[in-house]
Short mmCIF file of C-alpha atoms and ligand atoms in Angstrom, two decimals:
data_model
loop_
_atom_site.label_atom_id
_atom_site.label_comp_id
_atom_site.label_asym_id
_atom_site.label_seq_id
_atom_site.Cartn_x
_atom_site.Cartn_y
_atom_site.Cartn_z
CA UNK A 1 -1.22 -7.89 -35.11
CA UNK A 2 -4.61 -8.47 -36.64
CA UNK A 3 -7.39 -8.27 -34.14
CA UNK A 4 -5.28 -6.25 -31.76
CA UNK A 5 -6.34 -2.66 -32.05
CA UNK A 6 -3.89 -0.15 -30.66
CA UNK A 7 -6.53 1.15 -28.34
CA UNK A 8 -7.25 -2.28 -26.98
CA UNK A 9 -3.57 -3.00 -26.71
CA UNK A 10 -2.89 0.16 -24.83
CA UNK A 11 -5.82 -0.25 -22.50
CA UNK A 12 -5.22 -3.89 -21.81
CA UNK A 13 -1.55 -3.25 -21.43
CA UNK A 14 -2.12 -1.31 -18.30
CA UNK A 15 0.77 -3.18 -17.18
CA UNK A 16 3.04 -0.67 -18.90
CA UNK A 17 3.89 2.58 -17.22
CA UNK A 18 0.65 2.58 -15.26
CA UNK A 19 2.52 0.25 -13.67
CA UNK A 20 5.41 2.49 -13.45
CA UNK A 21 3.47 5.35 -12.14
CA UNK A 22 2.07 3.85 -9.01
CA UNK A 23 4.63 4.12 -5.98
CA UNK A 24 5.19 4.03 -2.04
CA UNK A 25 6.98 3.57 1.34
CA UNK A 26 6.20 1.57 4.49
CA UNK A 27 5.98 3.09 7.94
CA UNK A 28 9.05 1.34 9.38
CA UNK A 29 11.34 2.47 6.60
CA UNK A 30 9.81 5.92 6.64
CA UNK A 31 11.56 6.38 9.95
CA UNK A 32 14.93 5.15 8.69
CA UNK A 33 17.58 7.76 8.02
CA UNK A 34 18.27 8.98 4.51
CA UNK A 35 21.99 8.43 4.15
CA UNK A 36 22.50 8.31 0.38
CA UNK A 37 25.08 10.97 -0.40
CA UNK A 38 24.39 13.75 -2.93
CA UNK A 39 27.99 13.19 -4.07
CA UNK A 40 26.57 10.24 -6.02
CA UNK A 41 24.01 12.43 -7.79
CA UNK A 42 24.02 14.17 -11.15
CA UNK A 43 24.50 17.43 -9.20
CA UNK A 44 27.53 16.01 -7.39
CA UNK A 45 26.58 17.94 -4.27
CA UNK A 46 23.53 19.13 -2.40
CA UNK A 47 22.18 20.35 0.87
CA UNK A 48 21.39 16.76 1.80
CA UNK A 49 17.80 17.42 2.97
CA UNK A 50 15.83 14.24 3.58
CA UNK A 51 13.78 13.87 0.36
CA UNK A 52 10.86 12.44 2.32
CA UNK A 53 10.33 15.96 3.60
CA UNK A 54 10.70 17.68 0.22
CA UNK A 55 7.91 17.95 -2.36
CA UNK A 56 7.68 20.34 -5.33
CA UNK A 57 6.90 23.66 -3.61
CA UNK A 58 6.66 26.06 -6.55
CA UNK A 59 4.42 23.85 -8.65
CA UNK A 60 2.41 22.71 -5.62
CA UNK A 61 1.63 26.30 -4.63
CA UNK A 62 0.35 27.31 -8.07
CA UNK A 63 -1.73 24.17 -8.62
CA UNK A 64 -3.21 24.30 -5.12
CA UNK A 65 -4.33 27.88 -5.70
CA UNK A 66 -5.76 26.89 -9.08
CA UNK A 67 -7.77 24.09 -7.49
CA UNK A 68 -9.00 26.35 -4.72
CA UNK A 69 -9.98 29.12 -7.11
CA UNK A 70 -11.73 26.78 -9.54
CA UNK A 71 -9.81 27.39 -12.76
CA UNK A 72 -8.89 23.77 -13.51
CA UNK A 73 -11.42 22.99 -16.26
CA UNK A 74 -10.22 25.89 -18.37
CA UNK A 75 -6.57 24.91 -17.85
CA UNK A 76 -7.34 21.29 -18.79
CA UNK A 77 -9.01 22.46 -21.97
CA UNK A 78 -5.83 24.32 -22.91
CA UNK A 79 -3.61 21.40 -21.86
CA UNK A 80 -5.47 19.21 -24.38
CA UNK A 81 -4.14 21.39 -27.19
CA UNK A 82 -0.53 21.47 -25.98
CA UNK A 83 1.10 18.40 -27.51
CA UNK A 84 4.67 18.79 -28.75
CA UNK A 85 7.85 19.89 -27.02
CA UNK A 86 8.53 22.85 -29.29
CA UNK A 87 4.91 24.06 -29.41
CA UNK A 88 4.39 27.47 -27.80
CA UNK A 89 2.00 27.36 -24.87
CA UNK A 90 -1.54 28.11 -26.02
CA UNK A 91 -2.73 31.50 -24.84
CA UNK A 92 -5.21 31.71 -22.01
CA UNK A 93 -3.33 30.13 -19.11
CA UNK A 94 -3.36 32.17 -15.89
CA UNK A 95 -0.03 34.01 -15.57
CA UNK A 96 1.33 31.93 -12.68
CA UNK A 97 0.45 28.64 -14.45
CA UNK A 98 2.09 29.82 -17.67
CA UNK A 99 5.18 30.88 -15.79
CA UNK A 100 5.58 27.55 -14.03
CA UNK A 101 5.04 25.64 -17.29
CA UNK A 102 7.60 27.76 -19.15
CA UNK A 103 10.07 27.07 -16.39
CA UNK A 104 9.23 23.36 -16.07
CA UNK A 105 9.62 22.69 -19.80
CA UNK A 106 13.34 23.65 -19.79
CA UNK A 107 15.67 20.66 -20.12
CA UNK A 108 18.48 20.47 -17.58
CA UNK A 109 21.78 22.01 -18.70
CA UNK A 110 23.34 18.55 -18.45
CA UNK A 111 20.92 16.92 -20.94
CA UNK A 112 23.04 15.28 -23.63
CA UNK A 113 21.26 14.89 -26.98
CA UNK A 114 23.73 12.32 -28.27
CA UNK A 115 23.01 10.10 -25.29
CA UNK A 116 19.27 10.64 -25.70
CA UNK A 117 19.57 9.59 -29.35
CA UNK A 118 21.44 6.46 -28.30
CA UNK A 119 18.78 5.80 -25.66
CA UNK A 120 16.18 5.84 -28.42
CA UNK A 121 18.25 3.39 -30.42
CA UNK A 122 18.52 1.14 -27.36
CA UNK A 123 14.75 1.34 -26.86
CA UNK A 124 14.25 0.32 -30.47
CA UNK A 125 16.66 -2.61 -30.29
CA UNK A 126 15.64 -3.78 -26.82
CA UNK A 127 11.96 -2.81 -26.87
CA UNK A 128 11.18 -6.51 -26.82
CA UNK A 129 12.46 -6.84 -23.28
CA UNK A 130 11.63 -3.31 -22.13
CA UNK A 131 7.95 -3.78 -22.94
CA UNK A 132 7.51 -6.95 -20.94
CA UNK A 133 9.59 -5.60 -18.05
CA UNK A 134 7.79 -2.26 -17.74
CA UNK A 135 4.60 -4.25 -17.65
CA UNK A 136 5.34 -7.36 -15.67
CA UNK A 137 8.16 -6.13 -13.42
CA UNK A 138 7.68 -2.39 -12.88
CA UNK A 139 3.90 -2.43 -13.21
CA UNK A 140 3.32 -5.27 -10.82
CA UNK A 141 5.97 -3.93 -8.45
CA UNK A 142 4.06 -0.66 -8.16
CA UNK A 143 1.30 -2.59 -6.42
CA UNK A 144 3.62 -3.51 -3.53
CA UNK A 145 4.84 0.04 -3.08
CA UNK A 146 2.26 0.93 -0.42
CA UNK A 147 2.27 4.71 -0.76
CA UNK A 148 1.93 4.49 -4.52
CA UNK A 149 -0.73 1.80 -4.40
CA UNK A 150 -2.83 3.80 -1.94
CA UNK A 151 -2.34 7.08 -3.78
CA UNK A 152 -3.39 5.52 -7.05
CA UNK A 153 -6.28 3.65 -5.50
CA UNK A 154 -7.86 6.61 -3.71
CA UNK A 155 -7.14 9.29 -6.32
CA UNK A 156 -9.64 10.12 -9.03
CA UNK A 157 -8.11 7.75 -11.59
CA UNK A 158 -8.22 4.80 -9.18
CA UNK A 159 -11.86 4.23 -10.03
CA UNK A 160 -11.09 3.76 -13.71
CA UNK A 161 -7.88 1.80 -14.07
CA UNK A 162 -8.16 1.31 -17.80
CA UNK A 163 -8.18 5.03 -18.43
CA UNK A 164 -5.46 5.63 -15.90
CA UNK A 165 -3.30 2.95 -17.41
CA UNK A 166 -3.61 4.36 -20.89
CA UNK A 167 -2.49 7.75 -19.58
CA UNK A 168 0.45 6.33 -17.73
CA UNK A 169 1.38 4.15 -20.67
CA UNK A 170 1.75 7.36 -22.67
CA UNK A 171 4.81 8.24 -20.64
CA UNK A 172 6.23 4.73 -21.20
CA UNK A 173 5.68 5.18 -24.92
CA UNK A 174 6.94 8.76 -25.19
CA UNK A 175 10.23 8.10 -23.39
CA UNK A 176 11.21 5.54 -26.04
CA UNK A 177 10.43 7.66 -29.08
CA UNK A 178 13.10 9.12 -31.35
CA UNK A 179 12.44 12.75 -30.54
CA UNK A 180 11.39 12.16 -26.93
CA UNK A 181 12.96 15.39 -25.71
CA UNK A 182 13.65 17.00 -29.09
CA UNK A 183 11.44 19.42 -31.02
CA UNK A 184 8.46 17.53 -32.38
CA UNK A 185 8.58 14.93 -29.59
CA UNK A 186 6.12 14.80 -26.71
CA UNK A 187 8.02 13.68 -23.62
CA UNK A 188 8.69 17.17 -22.24
CA UNK A 189 5.00 17.96 -22.45
CA UNK A 190 4.05 14.64 -20.87
CA UNK A 191 6.44 15.27 -17.97
CA UNK A 192 5.25 18.83 -17.35
CA UNK A 193 1.60 17.70 -17.34
CA UNK A 194 2.43 14.79 -15.03
CA UNK A 195 4.24 17.13 -12.68
CA UNK A 196 1.11 19.28 -12.51
CA UNK A 197 -1.05 16.18 -11.91
CA UNK A 198 1.21 15.12 -9.04
CA UNK A 199 0.94 18.60 -7.52
CA UNK A 200 -2.87 18.32 -7.68
CA UNK A 201 -2.74 14.89 -6.03
CA UNK A 202 -0.70 16.39 -3.16
CA UNK A 203 -3.45 18.94 -2.63
CA UNK A 204 -6.40 16.58 -3.09
CA UNK A 205 -5.53 13.29 -1.42
CA UNK A 206 -5.19 14.77 2.07
CA UNK A 207 -8.87 15.73 1.68
CA UNK A 208 -9.89 12.09 1.07
CA UNK A 209 -11.28 10.40 4.20
CA UNK A 210 -10.50 6.93 2.74
CA UNK A 211 -6.91 7.83 1.92
CA UNK A 212 -6.45 9.39 5.36
CA UNK A 213 -7.78 6.25 7.01
CA UNK A 214 -5.39 3.94 5.17
CA UNK A 215 -2.27 6.03 4.45
CA UNK A 216 -0.18 7.02 7.45
CA UNK A 217 1.41 10.10 5.89
CA UNK A 218 0.74 13.81 5.58
CA UNK A 219 1.40 14.90 2.01
CA UNK A 220 1.86 12.26 -0.72
CA UNK A 221 4.42 12.07 -3.55
CA UNK A 222 7.55 13.39 -1.87
CA UNK A 223 10.85 13.54 -3.73
CA UNK A 224 11.74 10.21 -2.08
CA UNK A 225 8.48 8.66 -3.31
CA UNK A 226 9.24 9.86 -6.83
CA UNK A 227 12.64 8.18 -6.69
CA UNK A 228 11.10 4.97 -5.31
CA UNK A 229 8.88 4.77 -8.38
CA UNK A 230 11.77 5.77 -10.61
CA UNK A 231 13.71 2.75 -9.31
CA UNK A 232 10.73 0.46 -9.83
CA UNK A 233 10.99 1.51 -13.47
CA UNK A 234 14.55 2.23 -14.56
CA UNK A 235 16.64 0.37 -11.98
CA UNK A 236 14.43 -2.71 -11.81
CA UNK A 237 14.35 -3.02 -15.59
CA UNK A 238 18.13 -2.70 -15.90
CA UNK A 239 18.77 -5.13 -13.04
CA UNK A 240 16.42 -7.71 -14.51
CA UNK A 241 17.90 -7.47 -18.00
CA UNK A 242 21.31 -8.09 -16.41
CA UNK A 243 19.95 -11.05 -14.42
CA UNK A 244 18.61 -12.46 -17.66
CA UNK A 245 22.11 -12.04 -19.11
CA UNK A 246 20.99 -9.90 -21.99
CA UNK A 247 24.13 -8.32 -23.45
CA UNK A 248 24.07 -4.53 -22.97
CA UNK A 249 27.04 -2.38 -23.93
CA UNK A 250 28.31 0.22 -21.46
CA UNK A 251 27.29 2.97 -23.88
CA UNK A 252 23.73 1.64 -24.11
CA UNK A 253 23.45 1.28 -20.35
CA UNK A 254 24.65 4.83 -19.85
CA UNK A 255 22.32 6.21 -22.53
CA UNK A 256 19.30 4.41 -21.08
CA UNK A 257 20.17 5.74 -17.64
CA UNK A 258 20.52 9.22 -19.06
CA UNK A 259 17.02 9.19 -20.53
CA UNK A 260 15.65 8.31 -17.08
CA UNK A 261 17.84 10.92 -15.36
CA UNK A 262 16.42 13.61 -17.64
CA UNK A 263 12.92 12.25 -16.97
CA UNK A 264 13.40 12.45 -13.20
CA UNK A 265 14.52 16.07 -13.55
CA UNK A 266 11.56 16.91 -15.79
CA UNK A 267 9.18 15.35 -13.24
CA UNK A 268 10.51 17.79 -10.67
CA UNK A 269 13.07 15.63 -8.86
CA UNK A 270 15.99 17.71 -7.60
CA UNK A 271 19.30 16.90 -9.24
CA UNK A 272 20.85 16.09 -5.86
CA UNK A 273 18.59 13.02 -5.57
CA UNK A 274 19.13 11.67 -9.11
CA UNK A 275 21.82 8.96 -9.23
CA UNK A 276 24.75 9.73 -11.51
CA UNK A 277 25.53 6.08 -12.40
CA UNK A 278 23.95 2.63 -12.28
CA UNK A 279 26.14 1.77 -9.27
CA UNK A 280 24.73 4.75 -7.42
CA UNK A 281 21.22 3.89 -8.60
CA UNK A 282 21.60 0.35 -7.25
CA UNK A 283 22.86 1.74 -3.95
CA UNK A 284 20.01 4.22 -3.64
CA UNK A 285 17.40 1.61 -4.63
CA UNK A 286 18.70 -0.71 -1.91
CA UNK A 287 18.04 2.07 0.55
CA UNK A 288 14.78 3.53 -0.71
CA UNK A 289 12.97 0.86 -2.73
CA UNK A 290 13.73 -2.57 -1.26
CA UNK A 291 12.78 -1.77 2.36
CA UNK A 292 9.45 -0.14 1.54
CA UNK A 293 7.98 -2.99 -0.48
CA UNK A 294 4.97 -4.42 1.36
CA UNK A 295 1.49 -5.74 0.63
CA UNK A 296 -1.68 -3.67 1.09
CA UNK A 297 -5.32 -4.50 0.34
CA UNK A 298 -5.32 -1.68 -2.23
CA UNK A 299 -2.19 -3.04 -3.94
CA UNK A 300 -3.64 -6.57 -4.08
CA UNK A 301 -6.73 -5.24 -5.75
CA UNK A 302 -4.69 -3.23 -8.26
CA UNK A 303 -2.54 -6.30 -9.05
CA UNK A 304 -5.65 -8.37 -9.68
CA UNK A 305 -6.98 -5.72 -12.07
CA UNK A 306 -3.64 -5.47 -13.91
CA UNK A 307 -3.44 -9.24 -14.39
CA UNK A 308 -6.99 -9.36 -15.69
CA UNK A 309 -6.29 -6.54 -18.13
CA UNK A 310 -3.03 -8.17 -19.25
CA UNK A 311 -4.74 -11.45 -20.02
CA UNK A 312 -7.26 -9.67 -22.24
CA UNK A 313 -4.43 -8.94 -24.66
CA UNK A 314 -4.99 -10.30 -28.11
CA UNK A 315 -8.00 -12.36 -27.19
CA UNK A 316 -6.37 -14.06 -24.23
CA UNK A 317 -3.38 -15.82 -25.82
CA UNK A 318 -1.50 -14.71 -22.75
CA UNK A 319 -3.54 -16.58 -20.20
CA UNK A 320 -3.78 -15.42 -16.63
CA UNK A 321 -1.86 -18.50 -15.40
CA UNK A 322 1.03 -17.58 -17.73
CA UNK A 323 1.08 -13.97 -16.54
CA UNK A 324 0.81 -15.02 -12.92
CA UNK A 325 3.68 -17.47 -13.33
CA UNK A 326 5.76 -14.86 -15.12
CA UNK A 327 5.10 -12.31 -12.37
CA UNK A 328 6.24 -14.83 -9.75
CA UNK A 329 9.34 -15.62 -11.79
CA UNK A 330 10.23 -11.95 -12.36
CA UNK A 331 9.45 -10.46 -8.95
CA UNK A 332 10.16 -13.51 -6.79
CA UNK A 333 8.19 -15.66 -4.36
CA UNK A 334 7.94 -13.08 -1.59
CA UNK A 335 6.16 -10.45 -3.69
CA UNK A 336 4.02 -13.04 -5.47
CA UNK A 337 2.86 -14.40 -2.10
CA UNK A 338 1.97 -10.88 -0.95
CA UNK A 339 -0.17 -10.45 -4.05
CA UNK A 340 -1.88 -13.85 -3.61
CA UNK A 341 -0.31 -15.00 -6.87
CA UNK A 342 0.11 -18.74 -6.39
CA UNK A 343 2.77 -20.86 -8.00
CA UNK A 344 1.19 -22.22 -11.17
CA UNK A 345 1.45 -26.03 -11.49
CA UNK A 346 2.21 -26.03 -15.22
CA UNK A 347 3.47 -22.57 -16.14
CA UNK A 348 5.78 -21.92 -13.17
CA UNK A 349 8.07 -24.93 -13.75
CA UNK A 350 7.95 -24.26 -17.48
CA UNK A 351 9.18 -20.67 -17.06
CA UNK A 352 11.77 -21.56 -14.43
CA UNK A 353 13.24 -24.27 -16.63
CA UNK A 354 12.99 -22.76 -20.06
CA UNK A 355 13.14 -18.95 -19.75
CA UNK A 356 16.96 -18.78 -19.38
CA UNK A 357 17.59 -21.08 -22.38
CA UNK A 358 14.95 -19.16 -24.33
CA UNK A 359 16.87 -15.92 -23.78
CA UNK A 360 20.14 -17.67 -24.68
CA UNK A 361 18.52 -19.01 -27.86
CA UNK A 362 17.29 -15.54 -28.84
CA UNK A 363 20.47 -13.69 -27.96
CA UNK A 364 23.19 -16.12 -28.92
CA UNK A 365 21.48 -18.43 -31.40
CA UNK A 366 21.89 -21.42 -29.08
CA UNK A 367 19.55 -24.38 -29.56
CA UNK A 368 16.37 -24.27 -27.47
CA UNK A 369 15.91 -27.45 -25.40
CA UNK A 370 12.12 -27.06 -24.93
CA UNK A 371 9.25 -27.70 -27.31
CA UNK A 372 8.31 -25.45 -30.22
CA UNK A 373 5.07 -24.60 -28.38
CA UNK A 374 6.98 -23.31 -25.36
CA UNK A 375 9.25 -21.20 -27.56
CA UNK A 376 6.23 -19.81 -29.37
CA UNK A 377 4.45 -18.96 -26.11
CA UNK A 378 7.47 -17.12 -24.72
CA UNK A 379 7.97 -15.33 -27.99
CA UNK A 380 4.32 -14.32 -27.95
CA UNK A 381 4.69 -12.95 -24.43
CA UNK A 382 7.48 -10.66 -25.61
CA UNK A 383 5.68 -9.81 -28.82
CA UNK A 384 2.44 -8.80 -27.15
CA UNK A 385 4.18 -6.52 -24.73
CA UNK A 386 6.42 -4.93 -27.32
CA UNK A 387 3.33 -4.17 -29.37
CA UNK A 388 1.92 -2.38 -26.38
CA UNK A 389 5.16 -0.67 -25.63
CA UNK A 390 5.75 0.53 -29.16
CA UNK A 391 2.13 1.32 -29.99
CA UNK A 392 1.10 4.89 -29.90
CA UNK A 393 -2.57 5.21 -29.09
CA UNK A 394 -4.71 5.81 -32.16
CA UNK A 395 -6.72 8.35 -30.22
CA UNK A 396 -5.49 11.38 -28.30
CA UNK A 397 -4.56 10.67 -24.70
CA UNK A 398 -4.87 13.72 -22.56
CA UNK A 399 -3.15 13.90 -19.20
CA UNK A 400 -5.25 16.30 -17.17
CA UNK A 401 -5.32 17.80 -13.72
CA UNK A 402 -7.77 15.90 -11.49
CA UNK A 403 -10.34 17.96 -9.61
CA UNK A 404 -11.28 15.43 -6.98
CA UNK A 405 -10.49 12.06 -5.46
CA UNK A 406 -11.88 8.61 -6.14
CA UNK A 407 -15.61 8.90 -5.88
CA UNK A 408 -16.56 6.74 -2.89
C1 HEM B 501 -0.45 10.38 -12.33
C2 HEM B 501 3.90 8.94 -13.94
C3 HEM B 501 5.45 8.79 -9.35
C4 HEM B 501 0.83 8.77 -7.94
C5 HEM B 501 0.62 10.10 -13.15
C6 HEM B 501 0.61 10.21 -14.58
C7 HEM B 501 1.80 9.76 -15.03
C8 HEM B 501 2.59 9.41 -13.89
C9 HEM B 501 2.25 9.67 -16.49
C10 HEM B 501 -0.53 10.77 -15.42
C11 HEM B 501 -1.53 9.74 -15.68
C12 HEM B 501 -2.89 10.08 -15.14
O1 HEM B 501 -3.25 11.26 -15.07
O2 HEM B 501 -3.60 9.15 -14.79
C13 HEM B 501 4.73 8.82 -12.83
C14 HEM B 501 6.15 8.57 -12.86
C15 HEM B 501 6.61 8.58 -11.58
C16 HEM B 501 5.44 8.77 -10.73
C17 HEM B 501 6.97 8.34 -14.14
C18 HEM B 501 7.99 8.43 -11.01
C19 HEM B 501 9.10 8.35 -11.72
C20 HEM B 501 4.33 8.72 -8.57
C21 HEM B 501 4.32 8.47 -7.16
C22 HEM B 501 3.01 8.45 -6.76
C23 HEM B 501 2.20 8.70 -7.93
C24 HEM B 501 5.56 8.29 -6.31
C25 HEM B 501 2.42 8.24 -5.39
C26 HEM B 501 3.10 7.94 -4.31
C27 HEM B 501 0.09 9.26 -8.99
C28 HEM B 501 -1.33 9.57 -8.92
C29 HEM B 501 -1.69 10.06 -10.19
C30 HEM B 501 -0.49 10.02 -11.00
C31 HEM B 501 -2.21 9.37 -7.71
C32 HEM B 501 -3.03 10.64 -10.63
C33 HEM B 501 -4.12 9.65 -10.76
C34 HEM B 501 -5.44 10.32 -11.09
O3 HEM B 501 -5.71 10.52 -12.26
O4 HEM B 501 -6.18 10.61 -10.21
N1 HEM B 501 1.84 9.62 -12.75
N2 HEM B 501 4.33 8.93 -11.52
N3 HEM B 501 3.03 8.86 -9.01
N4 HEM B 501 0.55 9.55 -10.25
FE1 HEM B 501 2.43 9.34 -10.86
#
């Protein structure tokens, strides 16, 4: 990995969770009924309220007041020093902020540490595929989730995608670490901070004239929106690994799901909206993710930026044509057309013909029918993304509460 600094990798790899953290819903589907039953959730029951009309009221109230009263800079300063799950909150937070953070840092009663440990093991063994999928599937998909694309574009971080990506990639990194939710890990902290950021975005974006002009909604980041993005990450990655016929044991699949269930809870999603199984996740995704996918000018621009950043990896070994072809292969012709990602004359046929045998060669030791150069290129694609995925930044990444929107 000579020549590939972790910082550069992380920045260029915007494709990671940045990817995963941008999400949305189209107007037509926004009117469709929410019919997914809470019986399929981790709670097993619920009041059945339409999650498009539910946000995160307790956290939203406290963060709105903080923004209005002007105490954000001081809170951000303290947030910078709060790093690990078991670390006591630094002193100095206003009482209501401290109270919400103490509450938000509690793991759900149903968190299962054995499953979380197995999820880490799965991340370690399958990081090769997870890295490229968080980047090239989830990340690019986030740009065709209109609400997410617009929220990201017009929020403060939208003006500096490299920085935003590195912050979002932190979540993608933290979820795969050994102690993600254990003492010494950082995922609980990352989730609590992200939850506070989302609450700030709910308060700030409605004040943005540009966002109001382009986004036909009142308050962004509803519980439904959170689950849409969740599916663009967890469900899409699992579905694609299955399409690629990567062997995954039932125990691994369950453990990986569990780590994302806990993450949804820690991001403030109510248990009645969190799918209890992959079957339920697939069913919910069919209802909430598939119908909202649509192109927007903002999403196209974000996709262009992500592809450019991706091709900067390791001095450009992963050329833009390769990444464009891979995006088309992974997300399909419809989404690629929306994003103005043309079929590549050389790389598209190469991937369509040789990706399945490449996976078979890796997984089952079967002979690879293509050239050594093709095998090397595919291997490099996986390797570059796993480096991103498994690389902790070599500088502190601080997720902080924004105080404004994208400067116009
Ligand atoms: C910020 C993750 C859902 C919009 C963040 C951050 C993370 C994150 C880690 C902090 C990074 C930063 O401050 O830049 C996630 C995850 C989600 C999710 C894991 C779901 C499972 C959503 C949805 C939307 C959204 C549904 C919009 C519809 C934003 C915006 C920011 C943000 C606008 C702040 C950007 C700024 O700095 O101004 N998210 N997110 N996120 N997220 Fe999310």
